[in-house]
Structure formats: structure tokens, C-alpha cells
Short mmCIF file of C-alpha atoms and ligand atoms in Angstrom, two decimals:
data_model
loop_
_atom_site.label_atom_id
_atom_site.label_comp_id
_atom_site.label_asym_id
_atom_site.label_seq_id
_atom_site.Cartn_x
_atom_site.Cartn_y
_atom_site.Cartn_z
CA MET A 1412 0.00 0.00 0.00
CA ASN A 1413 1.25 3.51 -0.70
CA SER A 1414 1.39 6.30 1.84
CA ARG A 1415 -1.69 8.37 2.73
CA SER A 1416 -0.45 11.34 0.73
CA THR A 1417 -0.24 9.51 -2.60
CA GLY A 1418 -2.97 6.97 -1.84
CA VAL A 1419 -3.42 3.45 -3.13
CA THR A 1420 -2.75 3.17 -6.87
CA PRO A 1421 -6.07 3.01 -8.74
CA PRO A 1422 -6.71 -0.10 -10.85
CA ASN A 1423 -5.80 -0.32 -14.55
CA GLY A 1424 -7.77 2.11 -16.65
CA TRP A 1425 -8.42 4.41 -13.67
CA ARG A 1426 -6.55 7.56 -12.70
CA ALA A 1427 -6.23 9.47 -9.44
CA PHE A 1428 -6.95 13.20 -9.73
CA SER A 1429 -5.86 15.87 -7.29
CA VAL A 1430 -8.77 17.43 -5.42
CA LYS A 1431 -6.80 20.63 -4.77
CA LYS A 1432 -8.38 22.60 -7.59
CA LEU A 1433 -10.78 20.73 -9.77
CA ALA A 1434 -13.93 21.47 -11.72
CA ILE A 1435 -16.61 19.05 -12.88
CA LYS A 1436 -18.26 20.55 -15.91
CA GLY A 1437 -21.70 20.02 -17.38
CA GLY A 1438 -22.91 17.08 -15.30
CA ARG A 1439 -26.51 16.52 -14.21
CA ILE A 1440 -26.33 17.08 -10.48
CA ILE A 1441 -28.91 15.08 -8.58
CA ASP A 1442 -28.87 15.51 -4.82
CA PRO A 1443 -31.86 14.09 -2.96
CA ASN A 1444 -30.62 15.91 0.17
CA SER A 1445 -31.70 19.23 -1.29
CA GLY A 1446 -33.97 18.13 -4.13
CA VAL A 1447 -31.54 19.60 -6.67
CA ASP A 1448 -31.69 18.11 -10.16
CA LYS A 1449 -29.99 20.35 -12.69
CA LYS A 1450 -27.23 20.51 -15.24
CA THR A 1451 -24.42 22.68 -13.92
CA ASP A 1452 -20.77 22.78 -12.85
CA LEU A 1453 -19.05 22.02 -9.57
CA ILE A 1454 -15.85 23.47 -8.21
CA ILE A 1455 -13.80 21.46 -5.75
CA GLN A 1456 -10.99 23.03 -3.75
CA ASN A 1457 -8.80 21.25 -1.21
CA GLY A 1458 -11.18 18.29 -1.12
CA LYS A 1459 -14.23 20.44 -0.40
CA ILE A 1460 -17.07 21.67 -2.54
CA LYS A 1461 -16.30 25.31 -3.23
CA GLY A 1462 -19.12 26.19 -5.54
CA VAL A 1463 -22.14 24.81 -7.38
CA GLY A 1464 -23.00 26.76 -10.53
CA ARG A 1465 -21.56 27.89 -13.83
CA LEU A 1466 -17.78 27.69 -14.03
CA PRO A 1467 -16.15 31.11 -14.53
CA ASP A 1468 -14.43 31.66 -17.88
CA GLY A 1469 -10.70 31.04 -17.98
CA TRP A 1470 -10.74 28.24 -15.35
CA GLU A 1471 -7.21 27.26 -14.44
CA GLY A 1472 -7.24 23.93 -12.73
CA GLU A 1473 -8.02 20.29 -13.39
CA LEU A 1474 -11.20 19.86 -15.46
CA ILE A 1475 -13.49 16.85 -15.68
CA ASP A 1476 -15.91 16.95 -18.60
CA ALA A 1477 -19.06 15.40 -17.13
CA ALA A 1478 -21.39 16.11 -20.07
CA GLY A 1479 -23.96 13.31 -20.20
CA TRP A 1480 -23.06 12.07 -16.70
CA VAL A 1481 -24.98 12.16 -13.45
CA VAL A 1482 -23.16 13.61 -10.45
CA CYS A 1483 -24.70 12.62 -7.11
CA PRO A 1484 -23.75 12.17 -3.45
CA GLY A 1485 -21.31 9.29 -3.03
CA LEU A 1486 -23.10 5.93 -3.03
CA PHE A 1487 -22.98 4.09 0.30
CA ASP A 1488 -23.35 0.32 0.54
CA MET A 1489 -24.54 -0.42 4.05
CA HIS A 1490 -24.19 -4.22 3.77
CA VAL A 1491 -21.01 -5.85 2.46
CA HIS A 1492 -18.77 -8.74 3.44
CA LEU A 1493 -15.10 -7.88 2.98
CA ARG A 1494 -13.80 -11.07 4.64
CA GLU A 1495 -10.97 -9.48 6.58
CA PRO A 1496 -9.72 -10.79 8.95
CA GLY A 1497 -9.65 -14.51 8.29
CA TYR A 1498 -10.75 -15.02 4.70
CA GLU A 1499 -8.42 -12.71 2.81
CA TYR A 1500 -8.29 -15.18 -0.08
CA LYS A 1501 -11.91 -14.17 -0.86
CA GLU A 1502 -11.58 -10.40 -0.32
CA THR A 1503 -9.75 -7.85 1.79
CA ILE A 1504 -10.69 -4.39 2.92
CA GLN A 1505 -8.46 -3.04 0.19
CA THR A 1506 -9.68 -5.25 -2.69
CA GLY A 1507 -13.27 -4.75 -1.54
CA CYS A 1508 -12.83 -0.97 -1.42
CA ILE A 1509 -11.29 -0.96 -4.90
CA ALA A 1510 -14.30 -2.95 -6.17
CA ALA A 1511 -16.56 -0.47 -4.33
CA ALA A 1512 -14.89 2.55 -5.93
CA VAL A 1513 -15.07 0.98 -9.40
CA GLY A 1514 -18.77 0.33 -8.76
CA GLY A 1515 -19.31 3.97 -7.75
CA PHE A 1516 -19.40 3.62 -3.95
CA THR A 1517 -17.62 6.03 -1.60
CA GLY A 1518 -18.63 4.23 1.57
CA VAL A 1519 -19.19 0.65 2.72
CA ALA A 1520 -20.27 -1.02 5.94
CA PRO A 1521 -18.61 -4.43 6.29
CA MET A 1522 -20.39 -7.11 8.34
CA PRO A 1523 -18.70 -8.96 11.21
CA ASN A 1524 -18.85 -12.60 10.03
CA THR A 1525 -15.08 -12.76 9.81
CA ASP A 1526 -12.58 -14.92 11.69
CA PRO A 1527 -12.20 -13.70 14.37
CA PRO A 1528 -15.58 -11.96 14.24
CA ILE A 1529 -15.55 -8.15 14.51
CA ASP A 1530 -16.71 -7.81 18.10
CA ASN A 1531 -14.16 -5.50 19.75
CA PRO A 1532 -13.01 -1.90 19.29
CA GLY A 1533 -9.46 -2.91 18.28
CA LEU A 1534 -10.76 -4.78 15.24
CA VAL A 1535 -13.06 -1.92 14.29
CA ARG A 1536 -10.09 0.46 14.28
CA PHE A 1537 -7.90 -2.03 12.42
CA LEU A 1538 -10.45 -2.39 9.63
CA ARG A 1539 -10.85 1.36 9.26
CA ALA A 1540 -7.08 1.74 9.00
CA GLN A 1541 -6.97 -0.85 6.21
CA ALA A 1542 -8.88 1.58 3.99
CA THR A 1543 -6.27 4.34 4.29
CA GLY A 1544 -5.37 5.85 0.94
CA LEU A 1545 -8.63 4.78 -0.73
CA PRO A 1546 -11.53 7.03 -1.79
CA VAL A 1547 -13.92 4.80 0.19
CA GLU A 1548 -14.93 5.18 3.84
CA VAL A 1549 -15.21 1.97 5.84
CA HIS A 1550 -17.73 1.82 8.70
CA PRO A 1551 -17.49 -1.65 10.20
CA ILE A 1552 -20.67 -3.11 11.71
CA PRO A 1553 -19.58 -5.02 14.78
CA ALA A 1554 -21.38 -8.04 16.18
CA VAL A 1555 -24.37 -7.79 18.53
CA THR A 1556 -23.17 -10.83 20.47
CA ARG A 1557 -19.73 -11.86 21.59
CA GLY A 1558 -18.08 -13.96 18.89
CA ARG A 1559 -21.40 -13.84 16.98
CA GLU A 1560 -22.33 -16.83 19.13
CA GLY A 1561 -25.76 -15.53 20.07
CA LYS A 1562 -25.15 -16.08 23.80
CA ILE A 1563 -23.84 -12.91 25.46
CA LEU A 1564 -24.09 -9.30 24.26
CA ALA A 1565 -20.85 -7.84 22.88
CA GLU A 1566 -19.40 -4.74 24.59
CA LEU A 1567 -21.82 -2.49 22.74
CA ALA A 1568 -20.99 0.72 24.63
CA GLU A 1569 -17.25 0.31 24.04
CA LEU A 1570 -17.87 -0.44 20.39
CA HIS A 1571 -20.09 2.62 20.18
CA ASP A 1572 -17.31 4.72 21.72
CA ALA A 1573 -15.03 3.37 18.97
CA GLY A 1574 -17.42 4.81 16.39
CA ALA A 1575 -19.85 1.96 15.71
CA THR A 1576 -23.37 3.20 15.05
CA ALA A 1577 -24.93 -0.16 14.23
CA PHE A 1578 -24.55 -3.77 15.36
CA SER A 1579 -25.38 -7.04 13.63
CA ASP A 1580 -24.66 -10.77 13.79
CA ASP A 1581 -25.35 -10.82 10.03
CA GLY A 1582 -24.88 -14.11 8.30
CA SER A 1583 -26.84 -15.42 11.29
CA PRO A 1584 -29.85 -14.14 13.20
CA VAL A 1585 -29.96 -13.36 16.91
CA VAL A 1586 -32.03 -16.45 17.66
CA SER A 1587 -32.74 -15.72 21.33
CA SER A 1588 -35.69 -13.36 21.76
CA GLY A 1589 -34.45 -12.47 25.24
CA LEU A 1590 -31.07 -11.40 23.91
CA MET A 1591 -32.65 -9.41 21.07
CA ARG A 1592 -34.81 -7.63 23.65
CA ARG A 1593 -31.68 -6.68 25.64
CA ALA A 1594 -29.83 -5.62 22.48
CA LEU A 1595 -32.69 -3.32 21.46
CA GLU A 1596 -32.95 -1.85 24.97
CA TYR A 1597 -29.22 -1.23 25.15
CA THR A 1598 -28.84 0.27 21.70
CA ARG A 1599 -31.82 2.53 22.31
CA MET A 1600 -29.77 4.18 25.06
CA LEU A 1601 -26.84 4.52 22.66
CA ASN A 1602 -29.05 5.84 19.85
CA ALA A 1603 -27.68 3.03 17.68
CA VAL A 1604 -29.45 0.50 15.47
CA ILE A 1605 -29.56 -3.28 15.34
CA ILE A 1606 -29.33 -4.67 11.81
CA GLU A 1607 -30.97 -8.08 11.75
CA HIS A 1608 -30.65 -11.02 9.40
CA CYS A 1609 -34.19 -12.33 9.86
CA GLU A 1610 -34.19 -16.10 9.73
CA GLU A 1611 -35.81 -18.71 11.98
CA PRO A 1612 -33.29 -21.56 11.72
CA THR A 1613 -35.68 -24.33 12.73
CA LEU A 1614 -37.67 -23.51 9.59
CA THR A 1615 -34.73 -22.98 7.24
CA ASN A 1616 -32.18 -25.59 8.33
CA GLY A 1617 -30.89 -27.48 5.29
CA GLY A 1618 -32.74 -25.22 2.83
CA VAL A 1619 -30.70 -24.12 -0.18
CA MET A 1620 -33.29 -22.23 -2.24
CA HIS A 1621 -36.77 -20.73 -1.98
CA GLU A 1622 -39.29 -23.42 -1.01
CA GLY A 1623 -42.01 -23.76 -3.61
CA ARG A 1624 -42.87 -25.17 -7.01
CA VAL A 1625 -39.36 -24.70 -8.43
CA SER A 1626 -37.54 -26.30 -5.48
CA ALA A 1627 -39.94 -29.24 -5.66
CA ALA A 1628 -39.29 -29.66 -9.39
CA LEU A 1629 -35.52 -29.42 -8.92
CA GLY A 1630 -35.50 -31.71 -5.89
CA LEU A 1631 -33.63 -29.16 -3.78
CA PRO A 1632 -34.36 -28.56 -0.07
CA GLY A 1633 -36.45 -25.42 0.49
CA TRP A 1634 -35.94 -22.28 2.63
CA PRO A 1635 -39.56 -21.09 2.98
CA SER A 1636 -40.78 -17.48 3.06
CA ILE A 1637 -42.18 -18.05 6.54
CA GLY A 1638 -38.62 -18.72 7.74
CA GLU A 1639 -37.98 -15.00 7.19
CA GLU A 1640 -41.42 -13.62 7.97
CA ILE A 1641 -41.76 -15.24 11.40
CA ALA A 1642 -38.43 -13.64 12.39
CA VAL A 1643 -39.46 -10.25 10.97
CA GLU A 1644 -42.69 -10.48 12.95
CA ARG A 1645 -40.93 -11.42 16.20
CA ASN A 1646 -38.43 -8.61 15.80
CA LEU A 1647 -41.12 -6.04 15.09
CA ARG A 1648 -42.93 -7.13 18.26
CA LEU A 1649 -39.70 -6.64 20.18
CA VAL A 1650 -39.20 -3.17 18.65
CA GLU A 1651 -42.72 -2.28 19.77
CA PHE A 1652 -42.07 -3.65 23.25
CA THR A 1653 -38.66 -2.04 23.79
CA GLY A 1654 -38.91 1.18 21.80
CA GLY A 1655 -35.59 0.21 20.20
CA ARG A 1656 -34.53 0.77 16.62
CA LEU A 1657 -34.21 -2.05 14.12
CA HIS A 1658 -33.04 -2.28 10.52
CA ILE A 1659 -34.07 -5.37 8.60
CA ALA A 1660 -31.37 -6.63 6.25
CA HIS A 1661 -31.94 -8.10 2.80
CA VAL A 1662 -35.76 -8.30 2.82
CA SER A 1663 -36.80 -10.96 0.33
CA THR A 1664 -40.52 -11.75 0.60
CA ALA A 1665 -43.81 -10.00 -0.13
CA GLY A 1666 -45.00 -11.00 3.34
CA SER A 1667 -42.02 -9.23 4.97
CA VAL A 1668 -42.71 -6.10 2.92
CA ASP A 1669 -46.32 -6.13 4.18
CA LEU A 1670 -45.25 -6.60 7.80
CA ILE A 1671 -42.76 -3.73 7.58
CA ARG A 1672 -45.31 -1.49 5.85
CA GLN A 1673 -47.82 -2.12 8.65
CA ALA A 1674 -45.15 -1.59 11.33
CA LYS A 1675 -44.18 1.73 9.83
CA ALA A 1676 -47.83 2.75 9.67
CA ARG A 1677 -48.02 1.99 13.42
CA GLY A 1678 -45.05 4.31 13.94
CA LEU A 1679 -42.44 1.68 14.83
CA ASN A 1680 -38.80 2.63 14.58
CA VAL A 1681 -37.94 0.24 11.78
CA THR A 1682 -36.12 0.54 8.47
CA ALA A 1683 -35.34 -2.01 5.79
CA GLU A 1684 -33.09 -2.72 2.83
CA ALA A 1685 -33.38 -4.83 -0.31
CA THR A 1686 -30.55 -6.08 -2.52
CA PRO A 1687 -30.19 -5.57 -6.27
CA HIS A 1688 -30.43 -9.35 -6.72
CA HIS A 1689 -33.71 -9.73 -4.82
CA LEU A 1690 -35.04 -6.77 -6.82
CA THR A 1691 -34.10 -8.25 -10.21
CA LEU A 1692 -33.84 -12.07 -10.06
CA ASP A 1693 -36.26 -14.82 -9.09
CA CYS A 1694 -35.98 -18.46 -8.10
CA THR A 1695 -36.40 -19.78 -11.64
CA ALA A 1696 -32.72 -18.78 -12.10
CA LEU A 1697 -31.91 -21.80 -9.92
CA GLU A 1698 -33.08 -24.10 -12.73
CA SER A 1699 -29.52 -23.72 -14.03
CA TYR A 1700 -28.19 -25.26 -10.78
CA ASN A 1701 -25.58 -22.49 -10.97
CA PRO A 1702 -24.28 -21.94 -7.40
CA ASP A 1703 -23.70 -18.26 -8.17
CA PHE A 1704 -27.48 -17.88 -7.75
CA LYS A 1705 -27.36 -19.46 -4.29
CA VAL A 1706 -27.81 -16.75 -1.70
CA ASN A 1707 -29.25 -16.31 1.77
CA PRO A 1708 -32.07 -15.32 1.94
CA PRO A 1709 -32.78 -17.10 -1.34
CA LEU A 1710 -34.07 -15.61 -4.58
CA ARG A 1711 -37.86 -15.72 -4.29
CA THR A 1712 -40.78 -15.70 -6.74
CA ALA A 1713 -41.60 -13.10 -9.40
CA GLU A 1714 -44.45 -11.92 -7.11
CA ASP A 1715 -41.97 -11.31 -4.30
CA VAL A 1716 -39.74 -9.31 -6.66
CA GLU A 1717 -42.74 -7.17 -7.59
CA ALA A 1718 -43.59 -6.58 -3.92
CA LEU A 1719 -40.00 -5.50 -3.19
CA ILE A 1720 -40.04 -3.03 -6.07
CA GLU A 1721 -43.35 -1.66 -4.84
CA GLY A 1722 -41.90 -1.42 -1.32
CA LEU A 1723 -38.87 0.44 -2.64
CA THR A 1724 -41.10 2.84 -4.52
CA ASP A 1725 -43.43 3.63 -1.62
CA GLY A 1726 -40.62 3.90 0.95
CA THR A 1727 -41.37 0.71 2.91
CA ILE A 1728 -37.92 -0.42 1.79
CA ASP A 1729 -35.66 2.49 2.69
CA ALA A 1730 -32.29 1.49 1.25
CA ILE A 1731 -30.63 -0.65 -1.38
CA ALA A 1732 -27.58 -2.62 -0.20
CA THR A 1733 -25.65 -5.26 -2.12
CA ASP A 1734 -24.86 -7.91 0.53
CA HIS A 1735 -21.62 -8.30 -1.49
CA ALA A 1736 -20.54 -11.79 -0.41
CA PRO A 1737 -17.35 -12.98 -2.12
CA HIS A 1738 -16.52 -16.69 -2.22
CA ALA A 1739 -13.59 -18.43 -3.94
CA ARG A 1740 -14.32 -20.36 -7.15
CA ASP A 1741 -13.26 -23.71 -5.73
CA GLU A 1742 -15.70 -23.23 -2.84
CA LYS A 1743 -18.60 -22.26 -5.11
CA GLU A 1744 -17.99 -24.81 -7.86
CA VAL A 1745 -19.13 -27.82 -5.88
CA GLU A 1746 -22.38 -29.74 -5.51
CA PHE A 1747 -25.17 -27.10 -5.34
CA THR A 1748 -26.25 -28.17 -1.85
CA GLU A 1749 -22.68 -27.83 -0.55
CA ALA A 1750 -21.83 -24.43 -2.06
CA PRO A 1751 -21.74 -21.44 0.32
CA PHE A 1752 -24.48 -18.80 0.13
CA GLY A 1753 -23.61 -15.43 -1.40
CA MET A 1754 -22.90 -13.37 -4.49
CA ILE A 1755 -20.71 -10.35 -5.15
CA GLY A 1756 -22.48 -7.11 -6.03
CA LEU A 1757 -20.40 -3.97 -5.60
CA GLU A 1758 -19.41 -3.57 -9.26
CA THR A 1759 -22.73 -4.53 -10.82
CA ALA A 1760 -25.27 -2.85 -8.49
CA LEU A 1761 -25.46 0.50 -10.25
CA GLY A 1762 -25.67 -0.97 -13.76
CA VAL A 1763 -28.22 -3.62 -12.77
CA LEU A 1764 -30.47 -1.09 -11.00
CA LEU A 1765 -30.26 1.46 -13.80
CA THR A 1766 -30.93 -1.16 -16.47
CA ARG A 1767 -33.63 -3.20 -14.78
CA LEU A 1768 -35.43 -0.71 -12.56
CA VAL A 1769 -34.80 2.83 -13.77
CA ALA A 1770 -34.67 2.37 -17.56
CA GLU A 1771 -37.78 0.18 -17.39
CA GLY A 1772 -39.62 2.92 -15.51
CA ARG A 1773 -40.13 0.86 -12.36
CA VAL A 1774 -38.22 3.16 -10.00
CA SER A 1775 -37.28 6.80 -10.57
CA LEU A 1776 -33.62 7.75 -10.91
CA THR A 1777 -33.91 10.06 -7.89
CA ARG A 1778 -35.46 7.36 -5.72
CA MET A 1779 -32.72 4.91 -6.72
CA ILE A 1780 -30.06 7.47 -5.83
CA GLU A 1781 -31.81 8.27 -2.55
CA ALA A 1782 -31.89 4.59 -1.60
CA LEU A 1783 -28.15 4.31 -2.25
CA THR A 1784 -27.04 7.56 -0.61
CA VAL A 1785 -29.31 9.45 1.80
CA ALA A 1786 -31.15 6.42 3.23
CA PRO A 1787 -28.14 4.31 4.30
CA ARG A 1788 -26.37 7.28 5.87
CA ARG A 1789 -29.54 8.26 7.70
CA ILE A 1790 -30.05 4.71 9.02
CA LEU A 1791 -26.42 4.49 10.19
CA ASN A 1792 -26.43 8.00 11.70
CA LEU A 1793 -23.61 9.13 9.42
CA PRO A 1794 -23.17 12.64 8.01
CA GLN A 1795 -24.88 13.09 4.65
CA ALA A 1796 -22.78 13.55 1.52
CA ALA A 1797 -24.70 16.64 0.44
CA ILE A 1798 -23.48 18.53 -2.64
CA GLU A 1799 -23.29 21.97 -1.05
CA PRO A 1800 -20.55 24.56 -0.73
CA GLY A 1801 -18.35 23.94 2.29
CA ARG A 1802 -19.05 20.18 2.46
CA PRO A 1803 -16.34 17.57 1.85
CA ALA A 1804 -16.39 16.36 -1.76
CA ASN A 1805 -18.09 12.98 -1.44
CA LEU A 1806 -19.47 12.26 -4.92
CA THR A 1807 -20.25 9.60 -7.46
CA MET A 1808 -20.19 10.25 -11.18
CA PHE A 1809 -21.84 7.81 -13.58
CA ASP A 1810 -22.76 7.63 -17.22
CA PRO A 1811 -26.38 6.42 -17.34
CA ASP A 1812 -26.07 5.61 -21.05
CA GLU A 1813 -22.84 3.62 -21.18
CA SER A 1814 -23.38 0.03 -22.34
CA TRP A 1815 -21.12 -2.68 -21.03
CA THR A 1816 -21.08 -6.42 -20.54
CA VAL A 1817 -20.41 -7.94 -17.12
CA ASP A 1818 -17.34 -10.14 -17.33
CA ARG A 1819 -16.57 -11.85 -14.05
CA TYR A 1820 -12.88 -12.07 -14.98
CA ARG A 1821 -12.59 -8.31 -15.40
CA LEU A 1822 -14.12 -7.32 -12.09
CA HIS A 1823 -11.89 -6.03 -9.28
CA SER A 1824 -13.20 -8.07 -6.40
CA ARG A 1825 -10.90 -10.93 -5.39
CA SER A 1826 -13.81 -13.31 -6.05
CA GLN A 1827 -15.87 -13.84 -9.17
CA ASN A 1828 -19.19 -15.20 -7.92
CA THR A 1829 -21.50 -12.84 -9.75
CA PRO A 1830 -24.90 -14.02 -11.01
CA TYR A 1831 -24.74 -11.33 -13.71
CA HIS A 1832 -21.82 -12.72 -15.75
CA GLY A 1833 -22.55 -12.01 -19.43
CA TRP A 1834 -25.35 -9.52 -18.75
CA GLU A 1835 -25.49 -6.45 -20.94
CA LEU A 1836 -26.05 -3.39 -18.80
CA THR A 1837 -26.61 0.28 -19.48
CA GLY A 1838 -25.16 2.64 -16.91
CA ARG A 1839 -21.75 2.53 -15.27
CA ALA A 1840 -19.69 4.48 -12.75
CA ARG A 1841 -17.16 6.95 -14.18
CA GLY A 1842 -15.60 8.14 -10.95
CA VAL A 1843 -15.75 8.69 -7.23
CA MET A 1844 -14.54 11.37 -4.85
CA GLY A 1845 -14.19 10.69 -1.18
CA CYS A 1846 -11.75 10.79 1.74
CA GLY A 1847 -9.87 13.61 0.00
CA LEU A 1848 -9.20 11.48 -3.08
CA ALA A 1849 -10.67 11.30 -6.57
CA TRP A 1850 -10.58 8.32 -8.93
CA LEU A 1851 -11.81 8.44 -12.52
CA ARG A 1852 -12.10 5.81 -15.20
CA GLN A 1853 -10.17 6.85 -18.28
CA ASP A 1854 -11.62 4.69 -21.13
O1 LIG B 3079 -25.79 -15.14 1.01
C1 LIG B 3079 -25.27 -14.70 2.03
N1 LIG B 3079 -23.94 -14.66 2.16
N2 LIG B 3079 -26.07 -14.29 3.01
C2 LIG B 3079 -25.57 -13.96 4.22
O2 LIG B 3079 -26.34 -13.62 5.09
C3 LIG B 3079 -24.12 -14.06 4.49
C4 LIG B 3079 -23.35 -13.95 3.23
C5 LIG B 3079 -21.91 -14.36 3.38
O3 LIG B 3079 -21.27 -13.90 4.33
O4 LIG B 3079 -21.42 -15.12 2.55
#
């Protein structure tokens, strides 16, 4: 790794720009923070936004021609697995952040299912330090329970003092209702949030795909919708009982969307996310027996996909998060039932969402941007990346019209388990600015 001043070298085809004196010319600025949506210029000085508006004649400084591009607050992925420490052969903080930057993200929140699990302040600080010199902020989500064992609460106050604003045992649920009650009570005092992987293991044990007609036809063990919904329902009851704050990770079923919608209508302090894969793929993809479609929670039915899109549109689903879950090829390319759950998503999210949701008129561009920027930062209690004079330059630039084909071998993640290999997408990140650094793709 290079020093902080020069930063990590960007990947092939990308270039680091100085943010000392830089203008971005002619982009369409969309900032859901302020409701701005207009074509104009941006001036960046010493890593901060100096001005929004027409560039004065005779500009002397670095110039980025953003004609045809969208310029928005930096995308934030509030649910990723970067595998460090313990599984660095799948991903590291650095390779994951490079993949994030290439995908247009300026912030990520890595989950604690590492080895050892992220459950102490030292590890939180270590992970943050691993991102030094990259244009991507890392906000680790430490475990709710010690060692992610679901038995004793982790030192939540100490972790909070170390900067953690959310806790999760993601990858596994907090099975004990008593412990979840205590976690919600405790984090309410800290003004933090519990992010929960909603799964009732006695209903899902052994399941490898959505339980229904397709699993029956394929002869694969099912992971039924009720396995998620019963956990969502329990957790919502506990939120009501404790007055705590809960965020529901990777919502996958129409029933969960309904439960969350009703809970919000009752005024409960609950938020939710959906992944690009649950918003665009259904369980018929499993007919290929391709383990890259194996994910937890599983891909559901076309009706569930519709309900998630509706939930995203009406605000029941607040945020979009990738659940980027890298796995090595030799681990994935085994018998379907043996393969680990998970798919990578950082480099395809923007293109998939623009192509399948925005271009098809299912979700507005502004709502998509909001769900990838304002919503995750709000849920995690992080400062917003507003495009306003005086604010740090934390931006994503993307070309909504660029066509490209996903090639798993040309992605930057250390793993290649994407379900979108070979897909033709329209819309791709051109550059990011964050942490006092700017990276732009040159081709
Ligand atoms: O598919 C998944 N993979 N779901 C999870 O909850 C965990 C993740 C992983 O860590 O591989």
C-alpha cells in the first residue's frame, strides 16, 4: 500500500486526480438531500465543494468533462462482506474498497462474520485503517453478540465509543428473543441501530433455495418465506415492546414487505433494505443449478420481486444494499447443496439497478439514488454527503447511457461469484470522490 499522501494506486484504466483545484463541468447534479436536479458545474478546492454553478471563464485547474453524466452524493453500501480478517483469499478491505470505488461507492459497511468476528473496538479500528489511501470510507458493523455466538451481548458501549453506530450478527440471526430484547434496549440508550438477518433456523435448516414449485421440481431442499417472515414479525414485536430501533437486512418476501409497511404505519422505529439481486432475479434462475445464484435469503418468486419493487417505490424499503458476499471459485464450484451462500455485487449494483429498474420505468432515478445515498447514511447515523458549498467532496459520477457487458474475470473483487456474468447493462460508474481522493475511469 502507498502512503496516505499519494494513496493506493487506482486499478488499470483508472486515474487518481488531485482534489486541490478541480472542476466538474456540465454534469446533471442530482442531490436528494436538497432536491436539486440540474445541469451545472461544480468546483472542488482542497477536497471540499467550493461552488455549485456555472464555471467562470478562464478556469485554471483540473477539469473533468461530465457532459452526459450524473453527479450525485457518493453511493454508500450499508451491507457488504469484505472477509478481513480470516478469509483474505476471498476479499480484503483493500480489494473490496477498490471494487466499491469501481462500482461507484464512496462508503461501505462491512459485516462482522469474519474470523475472528468483529466484536471489539481494536478490530473496528484495524479495519478502518486498512482503507487508508482509498476514496472509500469503511464503517465496520460489529457483532451484537460476543463472537457472533448468540449467547452474550458484545461490549456495545465500548464499540459505540469506537465509532460503531450499528450492530449485527449478520450471516446469522440473533435467535434468542431475550437477547434481542436486551440488544434493542441497550442500543436505544446509545441511539444506535440493530441490523438483523431475519431467519428462523428451525424452519430454514438445510434449505438451499426458496421453497415452492421450483424447489420441488428441482429436488432441492427449500428455505420457505415463513422462515424469514416469522423472524421479521418477532423482531417487530420486540421493537414495539422495547422502543428500540431495528433495521431489517436483505428483505426478500412479499410478506415481509407487508409486515414492515404495517409496522411503519403503526409508527415503529424500523427501516429495511433490499438487494439488487432480490429486486431483479427470481428463483427460476436456480433451474440452471448455478451456485452463483445461491444466496441467503434465497431468490424468491416473481411476485416477491414485484412486492419488493413496490416497497422500494413507496418507501417501505428504505435502502438498497448489495450484501456483497465474495466466495472463492473452488468453494462455489461444488455440488449445489454444498456451495456457500452469497454473491458479489459492488461492481454490478449501479448498472443492474439502472438497467432493470430505472430504464424500465419501475423506479425513478432520484429514488434509486436516494436509496443508495441518503437512506443508508440516515439509518447508520452518518453525516450526509450533500453537494453543497463547504461540504467535503463525497461524490459519485456515472454515465447512465454507457453500455457494457459484465465479465466476471474483469471485475476487481478478489472473487468472481456474480450471477450477472454475461449480462449487458446500461449505466456505469465513471468516478468517485471521497476521503480527499478522486478516482476516474479513463476509457
Ligand atoms: O448469502 C449470504 N452470504 N447471506 C448472508 O447472510 C451471508 C453472506 C456471506 O457472508 O457469505
